[in-house]
Short mmCIF file of C-alpha atoms in Angstrom, two decimals:
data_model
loop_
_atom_site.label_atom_id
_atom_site.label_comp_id
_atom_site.label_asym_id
_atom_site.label_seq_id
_atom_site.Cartn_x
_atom_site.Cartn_y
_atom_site.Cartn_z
CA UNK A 1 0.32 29.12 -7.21
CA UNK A 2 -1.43 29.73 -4.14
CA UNK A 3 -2.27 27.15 -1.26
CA UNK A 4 -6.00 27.21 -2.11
CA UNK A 5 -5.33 26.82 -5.90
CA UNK A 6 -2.95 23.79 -5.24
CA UNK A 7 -5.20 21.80 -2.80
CA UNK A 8 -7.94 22.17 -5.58
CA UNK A 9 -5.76 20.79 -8.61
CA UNK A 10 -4.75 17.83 -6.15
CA UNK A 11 -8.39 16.65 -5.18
CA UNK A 12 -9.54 17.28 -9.00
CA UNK A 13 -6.41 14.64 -10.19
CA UNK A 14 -7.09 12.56 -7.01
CA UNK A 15 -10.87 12.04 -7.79
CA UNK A 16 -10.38 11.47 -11.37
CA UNK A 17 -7.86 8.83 -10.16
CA UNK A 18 -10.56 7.06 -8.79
CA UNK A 19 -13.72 7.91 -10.58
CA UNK A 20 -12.05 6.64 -14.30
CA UNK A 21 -11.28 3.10 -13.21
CA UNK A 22 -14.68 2.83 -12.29
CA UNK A 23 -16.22 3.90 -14.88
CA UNK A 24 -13.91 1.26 -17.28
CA UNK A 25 -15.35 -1.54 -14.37
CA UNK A 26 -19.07 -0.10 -15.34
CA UNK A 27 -18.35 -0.15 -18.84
CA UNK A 28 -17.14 -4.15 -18.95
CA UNK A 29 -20.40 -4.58 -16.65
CA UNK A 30 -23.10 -6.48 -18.16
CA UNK A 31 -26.24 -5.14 -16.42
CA UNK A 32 -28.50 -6.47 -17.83
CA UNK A 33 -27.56 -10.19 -18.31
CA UNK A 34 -27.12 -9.78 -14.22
CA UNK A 35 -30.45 -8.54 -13.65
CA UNK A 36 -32.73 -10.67 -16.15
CA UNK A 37 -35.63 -12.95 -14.04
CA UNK A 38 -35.26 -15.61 -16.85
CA UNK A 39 -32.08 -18.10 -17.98
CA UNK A 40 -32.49 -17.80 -21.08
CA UNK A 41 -32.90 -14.06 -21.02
CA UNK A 42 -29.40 -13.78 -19.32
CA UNK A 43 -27.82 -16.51 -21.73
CA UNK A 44 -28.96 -14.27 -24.67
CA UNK A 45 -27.51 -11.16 -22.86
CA UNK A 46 -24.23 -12.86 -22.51
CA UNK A 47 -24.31 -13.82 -26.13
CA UNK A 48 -24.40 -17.54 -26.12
CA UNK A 49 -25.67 -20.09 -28.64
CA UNK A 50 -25.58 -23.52 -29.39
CA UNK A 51 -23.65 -24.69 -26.55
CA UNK A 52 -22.37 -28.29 -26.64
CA UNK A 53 -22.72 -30.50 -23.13
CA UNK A 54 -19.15 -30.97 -22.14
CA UNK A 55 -17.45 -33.67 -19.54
CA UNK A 56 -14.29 -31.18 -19.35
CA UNK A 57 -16.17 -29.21 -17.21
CA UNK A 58 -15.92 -30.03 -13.66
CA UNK A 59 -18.27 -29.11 -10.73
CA UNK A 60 -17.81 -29.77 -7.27
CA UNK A 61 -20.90 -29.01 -5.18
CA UNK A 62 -22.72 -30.64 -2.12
CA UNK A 63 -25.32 -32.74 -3.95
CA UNK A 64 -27.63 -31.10 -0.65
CA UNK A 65 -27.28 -27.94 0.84
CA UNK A 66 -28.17 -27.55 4.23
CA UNK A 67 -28.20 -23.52 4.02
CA UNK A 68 -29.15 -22.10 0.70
CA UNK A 69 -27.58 -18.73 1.46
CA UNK A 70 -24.25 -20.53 1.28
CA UNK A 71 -23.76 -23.05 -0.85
CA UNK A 72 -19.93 -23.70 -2.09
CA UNK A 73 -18.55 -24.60 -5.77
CA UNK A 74 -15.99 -25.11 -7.54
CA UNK A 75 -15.09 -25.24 -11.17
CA UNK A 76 -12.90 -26.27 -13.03
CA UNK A 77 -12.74 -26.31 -17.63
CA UNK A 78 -10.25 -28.43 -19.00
CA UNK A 79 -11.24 -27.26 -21.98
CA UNK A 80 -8.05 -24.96 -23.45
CA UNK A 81 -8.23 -21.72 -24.46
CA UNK A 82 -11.19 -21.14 -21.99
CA UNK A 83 -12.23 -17.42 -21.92
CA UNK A 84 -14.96 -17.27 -19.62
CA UNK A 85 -17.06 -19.17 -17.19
CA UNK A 86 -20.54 -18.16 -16.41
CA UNK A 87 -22.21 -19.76 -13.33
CA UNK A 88 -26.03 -19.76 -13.55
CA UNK A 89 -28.70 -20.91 -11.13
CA UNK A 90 -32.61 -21.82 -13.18
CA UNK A 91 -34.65 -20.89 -10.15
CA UNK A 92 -32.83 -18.05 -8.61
CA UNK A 93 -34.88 -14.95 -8.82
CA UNK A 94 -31.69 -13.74 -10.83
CA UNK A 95 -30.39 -16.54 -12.24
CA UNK A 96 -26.95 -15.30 -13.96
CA UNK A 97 -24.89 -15.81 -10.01
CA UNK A 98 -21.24 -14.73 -11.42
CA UNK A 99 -19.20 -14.25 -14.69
CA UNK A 100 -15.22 -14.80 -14.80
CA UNK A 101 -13.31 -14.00 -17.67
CA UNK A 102 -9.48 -15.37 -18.08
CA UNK A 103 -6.72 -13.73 -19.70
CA UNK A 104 -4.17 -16.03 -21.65
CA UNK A 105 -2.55 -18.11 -19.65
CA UNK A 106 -4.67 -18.09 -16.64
CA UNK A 107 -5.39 -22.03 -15.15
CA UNK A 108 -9.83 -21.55 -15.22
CA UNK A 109 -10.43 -22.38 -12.37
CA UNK A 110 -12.93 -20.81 -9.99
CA UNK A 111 -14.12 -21.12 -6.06
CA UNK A 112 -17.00 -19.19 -4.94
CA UNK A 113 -20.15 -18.82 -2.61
CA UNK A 114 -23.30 -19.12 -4.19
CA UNK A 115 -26.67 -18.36 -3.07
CA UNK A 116 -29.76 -20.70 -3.84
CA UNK A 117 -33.22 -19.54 -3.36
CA UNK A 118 -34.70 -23.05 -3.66
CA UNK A 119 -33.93 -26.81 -5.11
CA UNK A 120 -32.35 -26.11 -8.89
CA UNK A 121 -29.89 -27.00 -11.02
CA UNK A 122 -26.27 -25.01 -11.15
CA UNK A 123 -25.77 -24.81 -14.95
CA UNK A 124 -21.86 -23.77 -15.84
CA UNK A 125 -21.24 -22.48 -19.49
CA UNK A 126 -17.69 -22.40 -20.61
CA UNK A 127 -16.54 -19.91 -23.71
CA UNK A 128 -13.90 -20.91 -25.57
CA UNK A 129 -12.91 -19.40 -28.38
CA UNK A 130 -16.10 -18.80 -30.94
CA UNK A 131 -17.75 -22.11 -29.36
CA UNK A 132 -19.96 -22.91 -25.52
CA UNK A 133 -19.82 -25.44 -23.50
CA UNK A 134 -22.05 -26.84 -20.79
CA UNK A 135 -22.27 -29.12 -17.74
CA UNK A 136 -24.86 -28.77 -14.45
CA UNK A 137 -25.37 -30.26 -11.42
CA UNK A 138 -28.74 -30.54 -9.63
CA UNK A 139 -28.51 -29.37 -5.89
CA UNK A 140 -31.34 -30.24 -3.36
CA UNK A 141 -31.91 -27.44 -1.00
CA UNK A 142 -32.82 -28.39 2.78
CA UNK A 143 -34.99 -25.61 4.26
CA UNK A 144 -34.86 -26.50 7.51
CA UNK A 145 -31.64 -28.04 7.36
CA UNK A 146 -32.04 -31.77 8.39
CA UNK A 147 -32.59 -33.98 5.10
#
């Protein structure tokens, strides 16, 4: 095999190294629950119904923000067998903010950066098993930062 031959084969295998992990990450992504305007657009593209209000669920956020581009949470399901958390904002221009799914065995619990356009509630939905749950928390965003 010549030189030129060989440095071919090893940037095809090296590239497909890379490019067919990505395309498995593209495949899991849900597009189009991520770019819906609406909440209840993006609740339908992520497949859940009847959800059930829930206590197990806890958030931990600044009840006001004083920078909406950054506004911390935390959360945490004591619900077992939780497969997924979904953290949605109503009055984001996107409202679906980030969506964590759990293998087996994994403690759910999440801590993240969110941004806020504007005053809203932060509405968490749980999965776990066939059945959703729900808690929110209403955060008051300062514009100008003194409140």
């Amino acid at each position: 095999m010549q030189r030129r031959d060989f440095i071919r084969l090893i940037s095809g295998a090296f590239a497909l190294a890379f490019i067919a992990p990505m395309n498995a990450f593209a495949a899991i992504w849900n597009k189009a629950a991520f770019e819906t305007t609406k909440l209840n657009e993006a609740e339908k593209n992520l497949e859940i119904n009847d959800e059930k209000p829930s206590e197990h669920i806890l958030i931990t956020l600044p009840d006001k923000a004083e920078n909406g581009a950054i506004v911390q949470i935390e959360v945490k399901s004591n619900i077992p067998n939780t497969e997924t958390i979904s953290i949605l904002v109503e009055k984001n221009p996107t409202p679906l903010i980030a969506h964590f799914k759990f293998s087996n065995g994994t403690e759910p619990f999440v801590v993240t950066r969110i941004k806020m356009a504007e005053t809203s509630d932060v509405k968490v939905v749980v999965k776990a098993g066939n059945q959703y749950f729900t808690n929110a928390k209403g955060v008051v965003v300062l514009e100008n930062g003194c409140g």
